[in-house]
Coordinates of C-alpha atoms in Angstrom, one line a residue:
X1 CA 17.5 -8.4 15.8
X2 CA 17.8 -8.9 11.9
X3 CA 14.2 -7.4 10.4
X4 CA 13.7 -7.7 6.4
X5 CA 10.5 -6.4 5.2
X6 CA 9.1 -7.5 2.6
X7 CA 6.7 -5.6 -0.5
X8 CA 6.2 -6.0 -4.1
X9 CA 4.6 -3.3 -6.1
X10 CA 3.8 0.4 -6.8
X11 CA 6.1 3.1 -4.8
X12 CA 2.5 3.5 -2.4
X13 CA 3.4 -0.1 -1.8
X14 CA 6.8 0.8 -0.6
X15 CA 6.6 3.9 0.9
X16 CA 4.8 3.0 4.4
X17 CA 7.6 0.9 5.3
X18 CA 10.4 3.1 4.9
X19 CA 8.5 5.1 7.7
X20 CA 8.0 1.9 9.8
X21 CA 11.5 0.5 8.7
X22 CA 13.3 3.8 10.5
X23 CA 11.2 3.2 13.8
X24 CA 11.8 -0.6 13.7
X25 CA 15.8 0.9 13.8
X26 CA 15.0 3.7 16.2
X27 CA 14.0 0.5 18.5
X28 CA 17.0 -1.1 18.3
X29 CA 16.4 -3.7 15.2
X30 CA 18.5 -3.9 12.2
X31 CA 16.1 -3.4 9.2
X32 CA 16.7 -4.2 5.9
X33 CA 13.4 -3.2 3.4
X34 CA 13.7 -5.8 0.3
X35 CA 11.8 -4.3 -3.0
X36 CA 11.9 -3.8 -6.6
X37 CA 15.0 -1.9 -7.8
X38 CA 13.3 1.5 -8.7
X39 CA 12.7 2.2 -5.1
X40 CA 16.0 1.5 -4.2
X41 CA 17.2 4.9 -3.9
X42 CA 13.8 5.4 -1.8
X43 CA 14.4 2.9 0.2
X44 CA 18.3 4.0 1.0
X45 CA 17.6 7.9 1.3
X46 CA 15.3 6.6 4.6
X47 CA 18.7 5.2 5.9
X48 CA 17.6 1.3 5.5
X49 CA 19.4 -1.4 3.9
X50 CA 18.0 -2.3 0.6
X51 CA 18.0 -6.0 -1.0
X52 CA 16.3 -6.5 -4.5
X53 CA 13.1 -8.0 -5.2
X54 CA 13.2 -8.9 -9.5
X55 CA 11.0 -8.1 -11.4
X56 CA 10.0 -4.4 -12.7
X57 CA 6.0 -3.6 -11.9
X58 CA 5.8 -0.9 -14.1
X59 CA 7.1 -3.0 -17.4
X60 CA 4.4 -6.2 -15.7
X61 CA 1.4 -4.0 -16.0
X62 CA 2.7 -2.7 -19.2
X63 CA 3.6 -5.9 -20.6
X64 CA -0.1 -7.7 -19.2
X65 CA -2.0 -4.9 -20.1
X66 CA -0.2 -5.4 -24.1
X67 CA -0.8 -9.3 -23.8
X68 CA -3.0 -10.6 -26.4
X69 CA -5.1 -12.7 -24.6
X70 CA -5.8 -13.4 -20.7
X71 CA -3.9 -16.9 -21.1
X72 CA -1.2 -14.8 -22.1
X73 CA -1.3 -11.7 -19.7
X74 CA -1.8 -15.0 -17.4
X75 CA 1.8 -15.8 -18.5
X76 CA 3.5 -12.6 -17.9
X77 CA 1.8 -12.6 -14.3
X78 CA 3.3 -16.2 -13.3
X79 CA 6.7 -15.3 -14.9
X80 CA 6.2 -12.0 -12.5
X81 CA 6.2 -14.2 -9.6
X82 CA 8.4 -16.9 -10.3
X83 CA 11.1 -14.4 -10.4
X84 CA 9.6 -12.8 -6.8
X85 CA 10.2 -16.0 -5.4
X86 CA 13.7 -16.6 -5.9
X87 CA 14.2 -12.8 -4.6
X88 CA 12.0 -13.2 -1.7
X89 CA 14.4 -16.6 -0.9
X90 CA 17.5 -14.2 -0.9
X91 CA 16.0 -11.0 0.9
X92 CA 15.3 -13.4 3.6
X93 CA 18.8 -14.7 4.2
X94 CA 19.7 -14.0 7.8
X95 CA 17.1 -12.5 8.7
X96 CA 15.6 -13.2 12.3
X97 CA 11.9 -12.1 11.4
X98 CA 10.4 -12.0 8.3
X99 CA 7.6 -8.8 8.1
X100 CA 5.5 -9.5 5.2
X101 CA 3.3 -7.2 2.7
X102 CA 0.1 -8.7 1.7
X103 CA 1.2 -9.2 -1.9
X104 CA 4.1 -11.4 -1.4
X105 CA 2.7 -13.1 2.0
X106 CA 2.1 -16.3 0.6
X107 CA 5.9 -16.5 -0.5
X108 CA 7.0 -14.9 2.8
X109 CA 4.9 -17.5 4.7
X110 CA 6.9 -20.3 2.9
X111 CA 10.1 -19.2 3.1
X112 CA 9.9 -17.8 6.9
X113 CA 9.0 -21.6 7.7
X114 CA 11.6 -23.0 5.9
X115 CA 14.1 -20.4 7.6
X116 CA 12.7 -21.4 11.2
X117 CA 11.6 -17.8 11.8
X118 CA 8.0 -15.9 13.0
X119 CA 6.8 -14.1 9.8
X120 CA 4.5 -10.9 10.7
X121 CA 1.9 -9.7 8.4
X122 CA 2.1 -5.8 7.4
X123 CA -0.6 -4.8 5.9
X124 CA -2.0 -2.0 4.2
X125 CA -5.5 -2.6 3.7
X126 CA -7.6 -5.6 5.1
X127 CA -5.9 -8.6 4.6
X128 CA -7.8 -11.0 7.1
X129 CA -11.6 -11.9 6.2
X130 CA -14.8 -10.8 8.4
X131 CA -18.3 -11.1 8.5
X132 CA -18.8 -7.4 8.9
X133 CA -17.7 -6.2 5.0
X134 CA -16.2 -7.6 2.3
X135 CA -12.1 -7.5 1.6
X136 CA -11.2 -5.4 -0.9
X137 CA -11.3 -6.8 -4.3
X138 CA -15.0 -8.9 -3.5
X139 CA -18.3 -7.6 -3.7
X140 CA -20.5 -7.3 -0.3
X141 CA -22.2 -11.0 -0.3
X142 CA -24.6 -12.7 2.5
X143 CA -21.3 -14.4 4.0
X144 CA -17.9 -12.3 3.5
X145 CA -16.2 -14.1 5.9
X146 CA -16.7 -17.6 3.5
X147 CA -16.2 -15.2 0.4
X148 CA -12.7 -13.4 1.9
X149 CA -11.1 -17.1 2.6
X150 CA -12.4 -18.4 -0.7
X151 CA -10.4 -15.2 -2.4
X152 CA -7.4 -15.4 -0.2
X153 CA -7.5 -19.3 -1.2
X154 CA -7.2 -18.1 -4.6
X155 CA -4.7 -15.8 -4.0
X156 CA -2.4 -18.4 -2.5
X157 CA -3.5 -21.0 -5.2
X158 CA -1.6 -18.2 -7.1
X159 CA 1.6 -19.2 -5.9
X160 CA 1.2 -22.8 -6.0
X161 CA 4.0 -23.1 -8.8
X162 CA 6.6 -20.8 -7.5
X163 CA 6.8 -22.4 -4.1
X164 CA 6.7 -26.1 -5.6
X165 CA 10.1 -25.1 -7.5
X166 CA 11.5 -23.8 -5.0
X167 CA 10.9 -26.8 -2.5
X168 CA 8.9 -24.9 -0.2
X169 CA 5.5 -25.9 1.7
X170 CA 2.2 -24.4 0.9
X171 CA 0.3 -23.4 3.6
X172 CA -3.4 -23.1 4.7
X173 CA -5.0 -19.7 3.5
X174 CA -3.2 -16.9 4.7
X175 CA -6.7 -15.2 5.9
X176 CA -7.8 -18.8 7.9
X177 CA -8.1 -19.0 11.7
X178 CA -4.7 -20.9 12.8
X179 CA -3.5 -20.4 9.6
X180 CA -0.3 -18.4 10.7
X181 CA 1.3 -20.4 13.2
X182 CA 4.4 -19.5 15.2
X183 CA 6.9 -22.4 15.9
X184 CA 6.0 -22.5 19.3
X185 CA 2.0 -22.5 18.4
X186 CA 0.8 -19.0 18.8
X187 CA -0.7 -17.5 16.4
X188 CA 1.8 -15.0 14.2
X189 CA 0.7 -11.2 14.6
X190 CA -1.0 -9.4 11.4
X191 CA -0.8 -5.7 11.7
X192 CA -2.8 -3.5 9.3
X193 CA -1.4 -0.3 8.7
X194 CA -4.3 2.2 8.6
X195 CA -6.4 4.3 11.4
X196 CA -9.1 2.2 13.4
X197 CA -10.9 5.4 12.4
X198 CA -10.6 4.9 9.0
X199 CA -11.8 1.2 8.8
X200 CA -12.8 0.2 12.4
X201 CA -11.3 -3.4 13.9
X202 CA -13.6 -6.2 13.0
X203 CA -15.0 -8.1 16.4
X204 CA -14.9 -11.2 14.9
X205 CA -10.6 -10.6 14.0
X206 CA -8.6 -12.5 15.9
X207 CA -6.7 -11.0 19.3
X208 CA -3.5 -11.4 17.0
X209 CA -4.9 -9.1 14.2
X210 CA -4.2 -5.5 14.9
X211 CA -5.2 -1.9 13.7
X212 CA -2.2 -0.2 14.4
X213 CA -2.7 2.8 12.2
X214 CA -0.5 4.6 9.5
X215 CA 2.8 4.3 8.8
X216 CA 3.7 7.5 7.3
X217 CA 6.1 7.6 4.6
X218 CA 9.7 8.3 5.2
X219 CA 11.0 12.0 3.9
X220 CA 14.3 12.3 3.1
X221 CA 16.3 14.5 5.3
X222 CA 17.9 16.9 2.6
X223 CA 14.7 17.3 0.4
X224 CA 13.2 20.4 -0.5
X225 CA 10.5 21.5 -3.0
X226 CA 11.4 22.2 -6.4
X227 CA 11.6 26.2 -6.9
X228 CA 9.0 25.9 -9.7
X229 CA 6.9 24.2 -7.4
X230 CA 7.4 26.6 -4.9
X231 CA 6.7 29.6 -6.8
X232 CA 3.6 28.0 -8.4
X233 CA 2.0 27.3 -4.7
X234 CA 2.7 31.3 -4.2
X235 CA 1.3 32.3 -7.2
X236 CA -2.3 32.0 -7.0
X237 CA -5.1 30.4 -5.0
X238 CA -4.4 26.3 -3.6
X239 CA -4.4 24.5 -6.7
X240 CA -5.7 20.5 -6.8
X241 CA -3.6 18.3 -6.8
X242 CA -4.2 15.3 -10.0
X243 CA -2.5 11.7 -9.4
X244 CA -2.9 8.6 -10.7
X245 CA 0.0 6.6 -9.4
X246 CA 0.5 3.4 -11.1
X247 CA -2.7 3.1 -13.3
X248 CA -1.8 3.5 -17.0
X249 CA -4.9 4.1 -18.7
X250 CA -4.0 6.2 -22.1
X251 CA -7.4 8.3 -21.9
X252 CA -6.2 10.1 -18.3
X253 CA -4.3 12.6 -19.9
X254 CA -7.1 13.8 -22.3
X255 CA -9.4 13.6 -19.6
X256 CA -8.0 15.7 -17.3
X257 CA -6.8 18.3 -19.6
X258 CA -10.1 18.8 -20.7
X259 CA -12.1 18.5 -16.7
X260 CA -9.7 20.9 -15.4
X261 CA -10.1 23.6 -17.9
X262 CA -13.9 23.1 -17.3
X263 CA -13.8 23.3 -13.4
X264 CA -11.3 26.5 -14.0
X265 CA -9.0 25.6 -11.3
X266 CA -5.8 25.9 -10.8
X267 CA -3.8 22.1 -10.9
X268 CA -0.7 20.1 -9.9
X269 CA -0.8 17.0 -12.1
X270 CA 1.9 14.0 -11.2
X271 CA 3.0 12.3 -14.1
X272 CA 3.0 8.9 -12.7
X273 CA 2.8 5.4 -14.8
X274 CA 0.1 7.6 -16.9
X275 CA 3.0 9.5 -17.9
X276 CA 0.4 12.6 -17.9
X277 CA 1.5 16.3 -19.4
X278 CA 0.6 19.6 -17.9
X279 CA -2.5 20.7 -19.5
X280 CA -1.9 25.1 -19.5
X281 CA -0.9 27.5 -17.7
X282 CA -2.5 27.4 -15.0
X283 CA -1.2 23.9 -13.9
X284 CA 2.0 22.7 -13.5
X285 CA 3.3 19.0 -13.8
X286 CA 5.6 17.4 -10.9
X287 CA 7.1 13.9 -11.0
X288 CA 7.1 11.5 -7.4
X289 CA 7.3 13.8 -4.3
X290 CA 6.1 13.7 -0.8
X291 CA 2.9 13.4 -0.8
X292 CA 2.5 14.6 3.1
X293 CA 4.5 17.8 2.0
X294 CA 2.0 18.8 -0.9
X295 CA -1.1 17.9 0.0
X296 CA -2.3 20.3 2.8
X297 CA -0.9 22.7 0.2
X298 CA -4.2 21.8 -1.8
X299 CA -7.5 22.3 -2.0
X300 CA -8.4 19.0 -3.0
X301 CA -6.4 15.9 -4.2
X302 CA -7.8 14.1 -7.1
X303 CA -6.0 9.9 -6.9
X304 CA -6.8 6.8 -7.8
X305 CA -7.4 5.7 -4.5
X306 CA -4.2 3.5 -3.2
X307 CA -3.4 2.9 -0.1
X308 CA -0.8 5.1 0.2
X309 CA -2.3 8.1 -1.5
X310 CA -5.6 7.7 0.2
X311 CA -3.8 8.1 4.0
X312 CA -1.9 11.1 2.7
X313 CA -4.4 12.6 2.2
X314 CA -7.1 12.1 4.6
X315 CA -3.6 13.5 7.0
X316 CA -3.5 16.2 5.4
X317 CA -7.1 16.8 6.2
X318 CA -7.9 17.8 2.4
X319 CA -11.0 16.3 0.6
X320 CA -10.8 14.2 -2.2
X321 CA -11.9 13.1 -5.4
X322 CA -11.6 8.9 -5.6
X323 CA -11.4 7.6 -8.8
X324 CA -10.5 3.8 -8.6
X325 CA -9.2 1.2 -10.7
X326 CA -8.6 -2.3 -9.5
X327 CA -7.7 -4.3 -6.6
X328 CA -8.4 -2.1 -3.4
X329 CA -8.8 0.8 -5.0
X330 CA -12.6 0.6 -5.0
X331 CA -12.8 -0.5 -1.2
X332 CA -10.3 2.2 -0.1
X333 CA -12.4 5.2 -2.5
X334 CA -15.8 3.5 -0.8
X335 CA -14.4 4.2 2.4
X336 CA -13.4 7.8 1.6
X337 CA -17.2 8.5 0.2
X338 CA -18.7 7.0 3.7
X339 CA -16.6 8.8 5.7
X340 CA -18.1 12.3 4.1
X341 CA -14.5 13.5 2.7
X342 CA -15.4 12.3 -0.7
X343 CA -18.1 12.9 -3.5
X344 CA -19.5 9.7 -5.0
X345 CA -16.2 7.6 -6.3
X346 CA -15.5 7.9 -10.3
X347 CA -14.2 4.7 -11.5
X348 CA -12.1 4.6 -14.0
X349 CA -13.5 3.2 -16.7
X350 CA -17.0 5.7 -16.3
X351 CA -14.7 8.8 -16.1
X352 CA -15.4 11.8 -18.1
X353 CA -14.0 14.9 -18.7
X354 CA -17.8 16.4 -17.1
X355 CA -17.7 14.2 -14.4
X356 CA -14.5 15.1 -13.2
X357 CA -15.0 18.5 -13.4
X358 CA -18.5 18.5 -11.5
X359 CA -17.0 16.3 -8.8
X360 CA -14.4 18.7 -8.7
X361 CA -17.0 21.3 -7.7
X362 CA -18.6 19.9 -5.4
X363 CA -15.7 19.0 -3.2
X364 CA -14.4 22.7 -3.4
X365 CA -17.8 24.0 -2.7
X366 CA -19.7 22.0 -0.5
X367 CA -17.8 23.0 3.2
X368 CA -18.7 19.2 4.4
X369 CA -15.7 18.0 2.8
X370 CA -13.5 19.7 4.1
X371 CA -14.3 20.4 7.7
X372 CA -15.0 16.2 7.7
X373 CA -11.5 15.8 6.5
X374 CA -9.9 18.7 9.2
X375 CA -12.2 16.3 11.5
X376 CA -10.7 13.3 10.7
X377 CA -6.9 14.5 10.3
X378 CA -6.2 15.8 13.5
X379 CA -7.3 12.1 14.9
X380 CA -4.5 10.6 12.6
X381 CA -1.8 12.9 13.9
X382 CA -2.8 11.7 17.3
X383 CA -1.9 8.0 16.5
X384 CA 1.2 6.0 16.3
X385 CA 0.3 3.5 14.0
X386 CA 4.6 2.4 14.5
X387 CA 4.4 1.8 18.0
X388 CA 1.7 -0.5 17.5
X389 CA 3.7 -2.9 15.5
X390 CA 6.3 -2.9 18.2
X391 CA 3.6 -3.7 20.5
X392 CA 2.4 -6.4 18.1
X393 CA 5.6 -8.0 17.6
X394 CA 6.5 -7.6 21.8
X395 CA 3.0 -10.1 22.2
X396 CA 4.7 -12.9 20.4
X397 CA 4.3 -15.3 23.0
X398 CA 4.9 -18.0 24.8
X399 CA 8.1 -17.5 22.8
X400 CA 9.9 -14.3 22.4
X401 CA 10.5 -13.3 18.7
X402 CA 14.6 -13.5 19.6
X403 CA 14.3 -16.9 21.2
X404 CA 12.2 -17.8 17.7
X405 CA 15.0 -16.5 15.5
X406 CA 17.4 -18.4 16.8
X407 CA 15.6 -21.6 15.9
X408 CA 16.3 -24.2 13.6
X409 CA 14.4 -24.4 10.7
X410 CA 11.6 -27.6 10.6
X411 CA 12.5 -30.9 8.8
X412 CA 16.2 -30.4 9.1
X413 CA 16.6 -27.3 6.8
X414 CA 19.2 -25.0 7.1
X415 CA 19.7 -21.4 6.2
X416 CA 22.4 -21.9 4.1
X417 CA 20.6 -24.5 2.0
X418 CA 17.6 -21.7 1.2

């Protein structure tokens, strides 16, 4: 069967489906992952098929972040996603099933019904709204459930104008009860990529919503460390790890130059969108790496709190230091606070060079931290957050996903008219 998966974003927005995309092969499947261009060679080196997404993330938040007004960094976002429509259109040509990040899913939605074909939610944090907390990116309120669809109504709202041009339908919510039908009725699966003991399954999700846990990133087969990474690991005492992925914020640099001199520790910064320097001798800058190979080399990992970045390193059983930006950032840097691997979160915007460094302290010296996060690591390694998206995608019933591939698409639309 002909997968595509579908993701727009940061590299931690690509990165759990390379893992996911070589088991969806291992199974059988043919699996193509469709992204921006700059993970293309990330994308290959996992042995999948890559198809473009347009559209370059780091020059959009660049670009919206320069915009002189919200009206126009409004602009720059709907220009961002006009384009992501005609490339979500193209990745999906052929394709028997359409697996969907929660970014693009509103597009992915549309275009899987015009195609004919089931389209599969692949989540990384909760996409699907519940009484029992908030989704991330909304305060806690006396009804989350009404306040999760009225932001996931917004969301699609979002994508009103792409999917008009393109002659697509809109849909219902993507977060509404019956909202994601199957042709044959049943409700389409949504399967969020994290540990159950991370963020347990809501009771109130539907029996199609699933916890599956991670999806570990892919590592290349012939990568090795860099020698100057090597030798710096075996030079002195675990170092922390500093990362701040695709936040751009001009003040990091100066922050952390100055909070890791005060904490006198020994540090590995990533350079990332900041494009942060090393800050003395006694750290060392790195560029994108595997995050699973580097971070039970640590002490402690100091990130923005992505997705991505916050699984590798509750599996590497290291604690951290949250500081969080935007968008799920806050929920995911909540989550590690509550789950006692994590001093109080440090946004972004209240960071200091003394905060830093005293939350630094605390998470080397209070032992809580880290026996919490040895606790909690050896309960990811135990789960197989893949083979519960096969599972998922084996309930698709009455129909089977092959006998809904081979479908024709609703309102006599064909493939080759997409």
């Amino acid at each position: 069967m002909r997968m595509v998966i579908v993701t727009a974003g940061s590299r931690g927005d690509v990165a759990p489906f390379t893992g996911l995309g070589q088991r969806l092969r291992q199974a059988g499947h043919q699996v193509t992952l469709a992204a921006h261009d700059r993970f293309a060679s990330l994308v290959r080196e996992s042995g999948l098929d890559h198809r473009s997404l347009p559209g370059d993330p780091v020059e959009m938040v660049r670009a919206r972040t320069a915009a002189p007004s919200p009206e126009a960094a409004r602009s720059v976002f709907a220009t961002f996603l006009d384009e992501l429509g005609d490339g979500v259109v193209a990745a999906a040509t052929g394709a028997d099933v359409l697996l969907t990040a929660f970014g693009p899913a509103p597009l992915s939605r549309a275009v899987a019904a015009a195609h004919g074909i089931p389209c599969v939610g692949v989540y990384l944090a909760p996409g699907v709204p519940t009484r029992e907390f908030p989704l991330p990116g909304r305060p806690a309120s006396d009804d989350n459930l009404a306040t999760g669809r009225e932001m996931l109504a917004g969301t699609d709202a979002l994508y009103a104008g792409v999917l008009r041009r393109l002659g697509l339908p809109t849909a219902a919510p993507s977060g509404s009860p019956g909202a994601r039908q199957s042709r044959a009725g049943s409700a389409s699966p949504v399967c969020h990529g994290y540990s159950p003991a991370v963020v347990p399954r809501p009771a109130d999700w539907p029996a199609s919503v699933h916890v599956t846990g991670y999806w570990w990133p892919a590592t290349p087969p012939d990568w090795h460390p860099p020698a100057l990474l090597s030798d710096f690991l075996q030079a002195g005492p675990a170092p922390v790890f500093l990362g701040f992925g695709s936040m751009t914020d001009e003040r990091i640099h100066d922050v952390v130059t100055a909070a890791v001199a005060r904490a006198g520790v020994r540090a590995v910064i990533q350079s990332g969108w900041a494009a942060l320097e090393a800050a003395g001798d006694d750290t060392l800058l790195v560029g994108d790496l595997p995050h699973e190979w580097l971070f039970p080399r640590t002490a402690a990992v100091v990130h923005h709190a992505g997705a991505g970045t916050t699984g590798a390193g509750l599996r590497a059983g290291v604690p951290a230091v949250p500081v969080p930006v935007l968008l799920d950032q806050p929920f995911w840097a909540a989550r590690l606070h509550a789950l006692g691997v994590a001093p109080q979160p440090l946004p972004l915007q209240d960071l200091t060079a003394e905060a830093l460094s005293d939350a630094l302290r605390t998470c080397l010296t209070e032992p809580s931290y880290r026996a919490r996060a040895t606790e909690l690591a050896h309960r990811l390694r135990a789960e197989d957050g893949a083979a519960g998206v096969l599972a998922a995608l084996g309930q698709s019933r009455p129909a089977r996903l092959s006998e809904l591939g081979r479908r024709r698409p609703a309102s006599g639309q064909s493939r080759s008219s997409m």
